[in-house]
Short mmCIF file of C-alpha atoms in Angstrom, two decimals:
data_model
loop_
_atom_site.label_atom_id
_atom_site.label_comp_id
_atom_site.label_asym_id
_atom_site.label_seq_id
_atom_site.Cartn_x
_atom_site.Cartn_y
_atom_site.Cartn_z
CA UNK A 1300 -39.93 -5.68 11.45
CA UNK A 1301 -43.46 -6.00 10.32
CA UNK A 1302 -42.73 -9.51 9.36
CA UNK A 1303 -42.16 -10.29 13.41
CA UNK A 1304 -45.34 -10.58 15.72
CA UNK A 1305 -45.90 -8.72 18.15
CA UNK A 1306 -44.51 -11.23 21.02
CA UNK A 1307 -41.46 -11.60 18.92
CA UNK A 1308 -40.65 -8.16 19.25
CA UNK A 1309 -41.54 -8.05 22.63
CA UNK A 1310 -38.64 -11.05 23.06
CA UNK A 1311 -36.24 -8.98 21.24
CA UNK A 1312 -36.21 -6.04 24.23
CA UNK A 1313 -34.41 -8.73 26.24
CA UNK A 1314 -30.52 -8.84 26.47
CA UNK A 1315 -30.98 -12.71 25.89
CA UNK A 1316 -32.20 -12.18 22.28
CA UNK A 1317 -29.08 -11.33 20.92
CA UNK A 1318 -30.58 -8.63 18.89
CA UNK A 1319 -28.48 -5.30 18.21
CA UNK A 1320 -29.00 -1.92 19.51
CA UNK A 1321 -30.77 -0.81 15.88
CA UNK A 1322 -32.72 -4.05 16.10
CA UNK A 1323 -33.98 -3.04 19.42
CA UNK A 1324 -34.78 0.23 18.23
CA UNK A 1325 -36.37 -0.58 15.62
CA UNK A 1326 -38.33 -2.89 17.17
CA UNK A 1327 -39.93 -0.26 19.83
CA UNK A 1328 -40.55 1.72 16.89
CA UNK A 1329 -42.85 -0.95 15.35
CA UNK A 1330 -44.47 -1.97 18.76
CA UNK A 1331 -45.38 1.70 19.02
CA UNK A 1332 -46.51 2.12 15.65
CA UNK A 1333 -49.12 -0.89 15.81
CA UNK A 1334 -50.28 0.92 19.57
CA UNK A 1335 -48.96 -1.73 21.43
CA UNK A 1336 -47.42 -0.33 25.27
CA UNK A 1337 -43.21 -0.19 24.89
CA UNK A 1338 -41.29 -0.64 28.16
CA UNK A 1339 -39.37 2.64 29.78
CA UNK A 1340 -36.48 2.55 28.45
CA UNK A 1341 -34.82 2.22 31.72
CA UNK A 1342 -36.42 -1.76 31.54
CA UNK A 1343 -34.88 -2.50 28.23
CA UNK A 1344 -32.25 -4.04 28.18
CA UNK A 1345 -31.47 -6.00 24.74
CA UNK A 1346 -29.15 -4.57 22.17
CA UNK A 1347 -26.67 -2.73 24.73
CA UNK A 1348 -22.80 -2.11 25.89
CA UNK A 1349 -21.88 -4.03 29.20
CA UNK A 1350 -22.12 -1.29 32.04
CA UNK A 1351 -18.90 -1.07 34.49
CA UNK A 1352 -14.70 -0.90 33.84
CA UNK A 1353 -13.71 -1.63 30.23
CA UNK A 1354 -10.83 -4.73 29.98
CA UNK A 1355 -7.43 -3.92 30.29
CA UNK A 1356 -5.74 -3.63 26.39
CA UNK A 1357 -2.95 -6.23 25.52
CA UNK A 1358 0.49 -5.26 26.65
CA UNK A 1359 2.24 -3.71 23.59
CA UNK A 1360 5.63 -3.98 22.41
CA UNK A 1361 7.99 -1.19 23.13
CA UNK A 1362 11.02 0.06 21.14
CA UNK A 1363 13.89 -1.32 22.37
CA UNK A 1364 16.39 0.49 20.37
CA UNK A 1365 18.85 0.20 17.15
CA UNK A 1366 21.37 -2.74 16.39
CA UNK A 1367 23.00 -3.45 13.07
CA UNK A 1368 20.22 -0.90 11.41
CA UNK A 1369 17.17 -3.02 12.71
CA UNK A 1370 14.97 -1.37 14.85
CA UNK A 1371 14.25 -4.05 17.60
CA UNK A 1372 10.84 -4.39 20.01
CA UNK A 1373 10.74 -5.37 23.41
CA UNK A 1374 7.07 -6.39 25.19
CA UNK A 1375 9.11 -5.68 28.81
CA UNK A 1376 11.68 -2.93 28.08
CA UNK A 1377 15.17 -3.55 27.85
CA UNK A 1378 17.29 -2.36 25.27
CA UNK A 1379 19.87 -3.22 22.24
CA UNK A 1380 23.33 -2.54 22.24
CA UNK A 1381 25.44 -2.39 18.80
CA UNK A 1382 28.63 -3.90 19.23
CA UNK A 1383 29.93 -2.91 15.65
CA UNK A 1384 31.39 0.93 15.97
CA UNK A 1385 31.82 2.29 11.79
CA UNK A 1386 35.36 0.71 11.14
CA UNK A 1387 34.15 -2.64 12.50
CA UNK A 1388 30.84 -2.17 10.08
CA UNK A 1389 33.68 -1.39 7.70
CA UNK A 1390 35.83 -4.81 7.98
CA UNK A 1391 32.37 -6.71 7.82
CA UNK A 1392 31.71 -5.87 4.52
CA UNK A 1393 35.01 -6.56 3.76
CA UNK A 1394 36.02 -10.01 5.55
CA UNK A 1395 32.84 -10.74 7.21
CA UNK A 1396 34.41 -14.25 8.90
CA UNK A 1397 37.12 -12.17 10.60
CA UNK A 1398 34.49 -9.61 12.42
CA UNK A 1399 32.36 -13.00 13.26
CA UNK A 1400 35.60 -14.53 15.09
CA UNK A 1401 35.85 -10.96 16.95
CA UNK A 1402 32.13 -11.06 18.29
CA UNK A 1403 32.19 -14.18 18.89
CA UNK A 1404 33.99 -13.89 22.41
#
């Protein structure tokens, strides 16, 4: 920071900088070492969170249940329904076109 002069760091107390909240801190802390008058820190507003209601987070995907040993998601509910009981699970390993005719309906 001693690099910057002293209107330069003056600049960087603005939110229109761009500067970070450590570059604005550290900036105060150089005007004040070279005796130059800092702001209140009430007038300072570079470097610092938006004020007021965060955003809404992305909808997320919800579990919408087990079919054929997959888990399946969902973003708006619903569920997954297994048509195979064990004996059809059974058949399919064994003559998987026959169990595809059966679903097939």
């Amino acid at each position: 920071m001693e690099s910057y002069t002293t209107n330069q760091l003056k600049a960087m107390l603005n939110k229109s900088s761009g500067a970070s909240a450590d570059e604005v801190r550290a900036a105060i802390r150089e005007l004040k070492r070279r005796g130059e008058p800092t702001p209140p820190p009430a007038e300072v507003t570079g470097g610092r969170r938006k004020t007021g209601p965060l955003p809404k987070p992305k909808a997320q995907m919800m579990r919408g249940g087990m079919a054929n040993g997959k888990p399946h998601m969902y973003s708006a509910g619903g569920s997954v329904e297994d048509k195979m009981n064990p004996g059809l699970r059974a058949l399919q390993k064994e003559r998987p076109d026959v169990v595809a005719k059966m679903l097939k309906k």
